Amino acid sequence: MPQPFKHPKAGVYYFRKVIPVALREAIGRSEWRESLRTKDIREAKRLYPEVALKVDA
């Protein structure tokens, strides 16, 4: 199961998803990172699915 990625210096959790090779040129990047704006792992795990749905859309 995917889980939040913690920034090593700031300690803030991020949503991270690797973009498939076929879509990289259209999107213009190889991965999607979005801050969950929290340092609390429980809050990050609660927010993660919401951000994943938004990114997948």
mmCIF file with all atom_site columns, C-alpha atoms in Angstrom:
data_model
loop_
_atom_site.group_PDB
_atom_site.id
_atom_site.type_symbol
_atom_site.label_atom_id
_atom_site.label_alt_id
_atom_site.label_comp_id
_atom_site.label_asym_id
_atom_site.label_entity_id
_atom_site.label_seq_id
_atom_site.pdbx_PDB_ins_code
_atom_site.Cartn_x
_atom_site.Cartn_y
_atom_site.Cartn_z
_atom_site.occupancy
_atom_site.B_iso_or_equiv
_atom_site.pdbx_formal_charge
_atom_site.auth_seq_id
_atom_site.auth_comp_id
_atom_site.auth_asym_id
_atom_site.auth_atom_id
_atom_site.pdbx_PDB_model_num
ATOM 1  C CA . MET A 1 1  ? 0.000  0.000  0.000   1.00 0.00 ? 1  MET A CA 1
ATOM 2  C CA . PRO A 1 2  ? 1.325  3.466  -0.862  1.00 0.00 ? 2  PRO A CA 1
ATOM 3  C CA . GLN A 1 3  ? 2.117  5.707  2.036   1.00 0.00 ? 3  GLN A CA 1
ATOM 4  C CA . PRO A 1 4  ? 3.233  9.293  2.679   1.00 0.00 ? 4  PRO A CA 1
ATOM 5  C CA . PHE A 1 5  ? 6.848  10.226 1.998   1.00 0.00 ? 5  PHE A CA 1
ATOM 6  C CA . LYS A 1 6  ? 8.582  12.245 4.743   1.00 0.00 ? 6  LYS A CA 1
ATOM 7  C CA . HIS A 1 7  ? 10.923 15.031 3.615   1.00 0.00 ? 7  HIS A CA 1
ATOM 8  C CA . PRO A 1 8  ? 14.282 14.256 5.244   1.00 0.00 ? 8  PRO A CA 1
ATOM 9  C CA . LYS A 1 9  ? 15.129 17.830 6.317   1.00 0.00 ? 9  LYS A CA 1
ATOM 10 C CA . ALA A 1 10 ? 11.784 19.531 6.900   1.00 0.00 ? 10 ALA A CA 1
ATOM 11 C CA . GLY A 1 11 ? 9.905  16.536 8.318   1.00 0.00 ? 11 GLY A CA 1
ATOM 12 C CA . VAL A 1 12 ? 6.767  17.389 6.328   1.00 0.00 ? 12 VAL A CA 1
ATOM 13 C CA . TYR A 1 13 ? 4.910  14.525 4.660   1.00 0.00 ? 13 TYR A CA 1
ATOM 14 C CA . TYR A 1 14 ? 4.328  14.414 0.898   1.00 0.00 ? 14 TYR A CA 1
ATOM 15 C CA . PHE A 1 15 ? 2.226  12.488 -1.569  1.00 0.00 ? 15 PHE A CA 1
ATOM 16 C CA . ARG A 1 16 ? 4.546  11.012 -4.218  1.00 0.00 ? 16 ARG A CA 1
ATOM 17 C CA . LYS A 1 17 ? 3.674  9.148  -7.396  1.00 0.00 ? 17 LYS A CA 1
ATOM 18 C CA . VAL A 1 18 ? 5.881  8.105  -10.308 1.00 0.00 ? 18 VAL A CA 1
ATOM 19 C CA . ILE A 1 19 ? 4.444  9.104  -13.694 1.00 0.00 ? 19 ILE A CA 1
ATOM 20 C CA . PRO A 1 20 ? 4.315  6.270  -16.273 1.00 0.00 ? 20 PRO A CA 1
ATOM 21 C CA . VAL A 1 21 ? 6.869  6.655  -19.060 1.00 0.00 ? 21 VAL A CA 1
ATOM 22 C CA . ALA A 1 22 ? 4.146  6.983  -21.712 1.00 0.00 ? 22 ALA A CA 1
ATOM 23 C CA . LEU A 1 23 ? 2.680  10.061 -19.964 1.00 0.00 ? 23 LEU A CA 1
ATOM 24 C CA . ARG A 1 24 ? 5.888  11.850 -18.925 1.00 0.00 ? 24 ARG A CA 1
ATOM 25 C CA . GLU A 1 25 ? 6.187  13.924 -22.083 1.00 0.00 ? 25 GLU A CA 1
ATOM 26 C CA . ALA A 1 26 ? 2.567  15.094 -21.897 1.00 0.00 ? 26 ALA A CA 1
ATOM 27 C CA . ILE A 1 27 ? 2.762  15.976 -18.191 1.00 0.00 ? 27 ILE A CA 1
ATOM 28 C CA . GLY A 1 28 ? 6.308  17.311 -18.316 1.00 0.00 ? 28 GLY A CA 1
ATOM 29 C CA . ARG A 1 29 ? 7.735  15.538 -15.273 1.00 0.00 ? 29 ARG A CA 1
ATOM 30 C CA . SER A 1 30 ? 8.710  12.080 -14.098 1.00 0.00 ? 30 SER A CA 1
ATOM 31 C CA . GLU A 1 31 ? 7.057  12.177 -10.680 1.00 0.00 ? 31 GLU A CA 1
ATOM 32 C CA . TRP A 1 32 ? 4.262  14.034 -8.946  1.00 0.00 ? 32 TRP A CA 1
ATOM 33 C CA . ARG A 1 33 ? 4.923  15.384 -5.450  1.00 0.00 ? 33 ARG A CA 1
ATOM 34 C CA . GLU A 1 34 ? 2.448  17.308 -3.402  1.00 0.00 ? 34 GLU A CA 1
ATOM 35 C CA . SER A 1 35 ? 2.814  18.446 0.191   1.00 0.00 ? 35 SER A CA 1
ATOM 36 C CA . LEU A 1 36 ? 0.305  17.101 2.687   1.00 0.00 ? 36 LEU A CA 1
ATOM 37 C CA . ARG A 1 37 ? 1.156  20.131 4.880   1.00 0.00 ? 37 ARG A CA 1
ATOM 38 C CA . THR A 1 38 ? 1.575  18.157 8.085   1.00 0.00 ? 38 THR A CA 1
ATOM 39 C CA . LYS A 1 39 ? 4.307  16.632 10.219  1.00 0.00 ? 39 LYS A CA 1
ATOM 40 C CA . ASP A 1 40 ? 1.882  14.223 11.904  1.00 0.00 ? 40 ASP A CA 1
ATOM 41 C CA . ILE A 1 41 ? 1.898  10.731 10.368  1.00 0.00 ? 41 ILE A CA 1
ATOM 42 C CA . ARG A 1 42 ? -1.725 10.039 11.339  1.00 0.00 ? 42 ARG A CA 1
ATOM 43 C CA . GLU A 1 43 ? -2.917 13.217 9.637   1.00 0.00 ? 43 GLU A CA 1
ATOM 44 C CA . ALA A 1 44 ? -0.746 12.443 6.582   1.00 0.00 ? 44 ALA A CA 1
ATOM 45 C CA . LYS A 1 45 ? -2.259 8.961  6.271   1.00 0.00 ? 45 LYS A CA 1
ATOM 46 C CA . ARG A 1 46 ? -5.745 10.476 6.493   1.00 0.00 ? 46 ARG A CA 1
ATOM 47 C CA . LEU A 1 47 ? -5.004 13.057 3.760   1.00 0.00 ? 47 LEU A CA 1
ATOM 48 C CA . TYR A 1 48 ? -3.101 10.722 1.425   1.00 0.00 ? 48 TYR A CA 1
ATOM 49 C CA . PRO A 1 49 ? -6.124 9.027  -0.254  1.00 0.00 ? 49 PRO A CA 1
ATOM 50 C CA . GLU A 1 50 ? -7.792 12.399 -0.938  1.00 0.00 ? 50 GLU A CA 1
ATOM 51 C CA . VAL A 1 51 ? -4.707 13.705 -2.740  1.00 0.00 ? 51 VAL A CA 1
ATOM 52 C CA . ALA A 1 52 ? -4.273 10.397 -4.604  1.00 0.00 ? 52 ALA A CA 1
ATOM 53 C CA . LEU A 1 53 ? -7.817 10.657 -5.998  1.00 0.00 ? 53 LEU A CA 1
ATOM 54 C CA . LYS A 1 54 ? -7.211 14.248 -7.099  1.00 0.00 ? 54 LYS A CA 1
ATOM 55 C CA . VAL A 1 55 ? -3.919 13.389 -8.832  1.00 0.00 ? 55 VAL A CA 1
ATOM 56 C CA . ASP A 1 56 ? -5.351 10.305 -10.541 1.00 0.00 ? 56 ASP A CA 1
ATOM 57 C CA . ALA A 1 57 ? -8.211 12.375 -11.964 1.00 0.00 ? 57 ALA A CA 1
#
